[in-house]
mmCIF file of C-alpha atoms in Angstrom:
data_model
loop_
_atom_site.group_PDB
_atom_site.id
_atom_site.type_symbol
_atom_site.label_atom_id
_atom_site.label_comp_id
_atom_site.label_asym_id
_atom_site.label_seq_id
_atom_site.Cartn_x
_atom_site.Cartn_y
_atom_site.Cartn_z
ATOM 1 C CA CYS A 264 12.533 9.313 -19.698
ATOM 2 C CA LYS A 265 10.712 6.759 -21.892
ATOM 3 C CA ALA A 266 10.857 4.100 -19.199
ATOM 4 C CA ILE A 267 9.474 6.336 -16.472
ATOM 5 C CA CYS A 268 6.755 7.791 -18.721
ATOM 6 C CA THR A 269 5.481 4.392 -19.825
ATOM 7 C CA TRP A 270 5.538 2.989 -16.275
ATOM 8 C CA ASN A 271 3.679 6.047 -14.950
ATOM 9 C CA THR A 272 1.118 5.769 -17.741
ATOM 10 C CA GLN A 273 0.630 2.097 -16.959
ATOM 11 C CA LYS A 274 0.098 2.874 -13.264
ATOM 12 C CA ALA A 275 -2.263 5.767 -14.055
ATOM 13 C CA CYS A 276 -4.411 3.568 -16.319
ATOM 14 C CA GLN A 277 -4.691 0.950 -13.595
ATOM 15 C CA GLU A 278 -5.448 3.550 -10.915
ATOM 16 C CA CYS A 279 -8.227 5.092 -13.029
ATOM 17 C CA ARG A 280 -9.671 1.675 -13.684
ATOM 18 C CA GLU A 281 -9.653 0.756 -9.984
ATOM 19 C CA ALA A 282 -11.069 4.152 -8.972
ATOM 20 C CA CYS A 283 -14.189 3.328 -10.962
ATOM 21 C CA GLY A 284 -14.711 0.154 -8.973
ATOM 22 C CA GLY A 285 -16.342 -2.679 -10.878
ATOM 23 C CA HIS A 286 -17.419 -0.261 -13.607
ATOM 24 C CA GLY A 287 -13.768 0.314 -14.510
ATOM 25 C CA TYR A 288 -13.616 -3.200 -15.903
ATOM 26 C CA LEU A 289 -16.484 -2.619 -18.330
ATOM 27 C CA TYR A 290 -15.544 -2.464 -21.993
ATOM 28 C CA ALA A 291 -17.512 0.791 -22.333
ATOM 29 C CA THR A 292 -15.043 2.685 -20.117
ATOM 30 C CA GLY A 293 -12.222 2.137 -22.577
ATOM 31 C CA PHE A 294 -9.670 1.562 -19.797
ATOM 32 C CA GLY A 295 -8.895 -1.917 -21.082
ATOM 33 C CA THR A 296 -8.189 -0.567 -24.548
ATOM 34 C CA ILE A 297 -5.994 2.217 -23.175
ATOM 35 C CA ARG A 298 -4.057 -0.275 -21.053
ATOM 36 C CA ASN A 299 -3.683 -2.700 -23.957
ATOM 37 C CA ASP A 300 -2.428 0.110 -26.199
ATOM 38 C CA ASN A 301 0.089 1.260 -23.578
ATOM 39 C CA ASP A 302 1.468 -2.064 -22.301
ATOM 40 C CA PRO A 303 3.644 -2.791 -25.366
ATOM 41 C CA SER A 304 5.254 0.648 -24.945
ATOM 42 C CA CYS A 305 7.050 -0.704 -21.888
ATOM 43 C CA THR A 306 9.093 -2.991 -24.150
ATOM 44 C CA PHE A 307 9.160 -1.130 -27.493
ATOM 45 C CA GLU A 308 12.629 0.191 -28.309
ATOM 46 C CA GLY A 309 14.063 -1.853 -25.442
ATOM 47 C CA ASP A 310 12.872 -3.069 -22.085
ATOM 48 C CA ASN A 311 12.447 -0.314 -19.501
ATOM 49 C CA ASN A 312 14.815 -1.951 -17.014
ATOM 50 C CA VAL A 313 17.588 -2.144 -19.607
ATOM 51 C CA LEU A 314 17.016 1.462 -20.701
ATOM 52 C CA LEU A 315 17.243 2.699 -17.105
ATOM 53 C CA GLN A 316 20.464 0.752 -16.565
ATOM 54 C CA GLN A 317 21.975 2.235 -19.713
ATOM 55 C CA ALA A 318 20.946 5.748 -18.686
ATOM 56 C CA SER A 319 22.339 5.350 -15.170
ATOM 57 C CA ASN A 320 25.628 3.954 -16.529
ATOM 58 C CA TYR A 321 25.895 6.969 -18.834
ATOM 59 C CA ILE A 322 25.266 9.403 -15.975
ATOM 60 C CA LEU A 323 27.762 7.663 -13.681
ATOM 61 C CA SER A 324 30.461 7.577 -16.365
ATOM 62 C CA SER A 325 29.785 11.255 -17.159
ATOM 63 C CA TYR A 326 30.149 12.069 -13.460
ATOM 64 C CA GLU A 327 33.432 10.175 -13.302
ATOM 65 C CA ASP A 328 34.754 11.858 -16.463
ATOM 66 C CA THR A 329 33.803 15.296 -15.163
ATOM 67 C CA TYR A 330 35.713 14.941 -11.909
ATOM 68 C CA LYS A 331 38.658 12.929 -13.263
ATOM 69 C CA ASN A 332 39.420 15.377 -16.054
ATOM 70 C CA ASN A 333 38.123 18.515 -14.310
ATOM 71 C CA THR A 334 36.146 19.214 -17.467
ATOM 72 C CA PRO A 335 32.385 19.662 -17.315
ATOM 73 C CA ILE A 336 30.535 17.466 -19.763
ATOM 74 C CA SER A 337 27.613 18.926 -21.649
ATOM 75 C CA SER A 338 24.814 17.307 -23.601
ATOM 76 C CA PRO A 339 22.744 18.754 -26.446
ATOM 77 C CA PHE A 340 19.611 19.055 -24.317
ATOM 78 C CA LYS A 341 21.506 20.035 -21.133
ATOM 79 C CA SER A 342 20.213 16.889 -19.426
ATOM 80 C CA ILE A 343 23.500 16.099 -17.650
ATOM 81 C CA ASP A 344 24.796 19.630 -17.083
ATOM 82 C CA PHE A 345 23.852 19.338 -13.405
ATOM 83 C CA ILE A 346 26.832 17.014 -12.926
ATOM 84 C CA ALA A 347 29.259 19.955 -13.101
ATOM 85 C CA THR A 348 27.806 21.485 -9.920
ATOM 86 C CA LEU A 349 26.701 18.295 -8.198
ATOM 87 C CA LYS A 350 29.437 18.205 -5.552
ATOM 88 C CA ASN A 351 28.689 21.785 -4.462
ATOM 89 C CA THR A 352 24.965 21.124 -4.468
ATOM 90 C CA ILE A 353 25.373 18.094 -2.222
ATOM 91 C CA ARG A 354 27.857 19.868 0.043
ATOM 92 C CA ASN A 355 25.650 22.967 0.478
ATOM 93 C CA ASN A 356 22.283 21.255 0.867
ATOM 94 C CA ARG A 357 22.679 19.132 3.943
ATOM 95 C CA CYS A 358 19.717 18.222 6.080
ATOM 96 C CA SER A 359 19.774 20.181 9.344
ATOM 97 C CA ILE A 360 17.847 17.541 11.291
ATOM 98 C CA THR A 361 20.095 15.801 13.802
ATOM 99 C CA THR A 362 17.664 14.476 16.414
ATOM 100 C CA GLU A 363 14.082 13.287 16.575
ATOM 101 C CA CYS A 364 13.131 16.545 18.306
ATOM 102 C CA ASP A 365 14.163 18.533 15.221
ATOM 103 C CA ILE A 366 11.382 16.883 13.279
#
């Protein structure tokens, strides 16, 4: 979550700055200060790329444990509880488009 939030904030700051045209680069707008305050957040407490890799490894290992042991894994904030029903969700939610004409 931290990685995605900081990257989205970084992109939003840049988009706001560019939306103002040349005025967005003026000190008075404060966009530079906001960007400078946010940029270190992308590496505080670990680089975003590393954090995403760790999170994805945790989710994949939780998925494997759930289906190997036939025991749903739960987390305190229910963030990985979807894994228990993932196979049924994927099986039941197939795209019905089979040809270009269906689009």
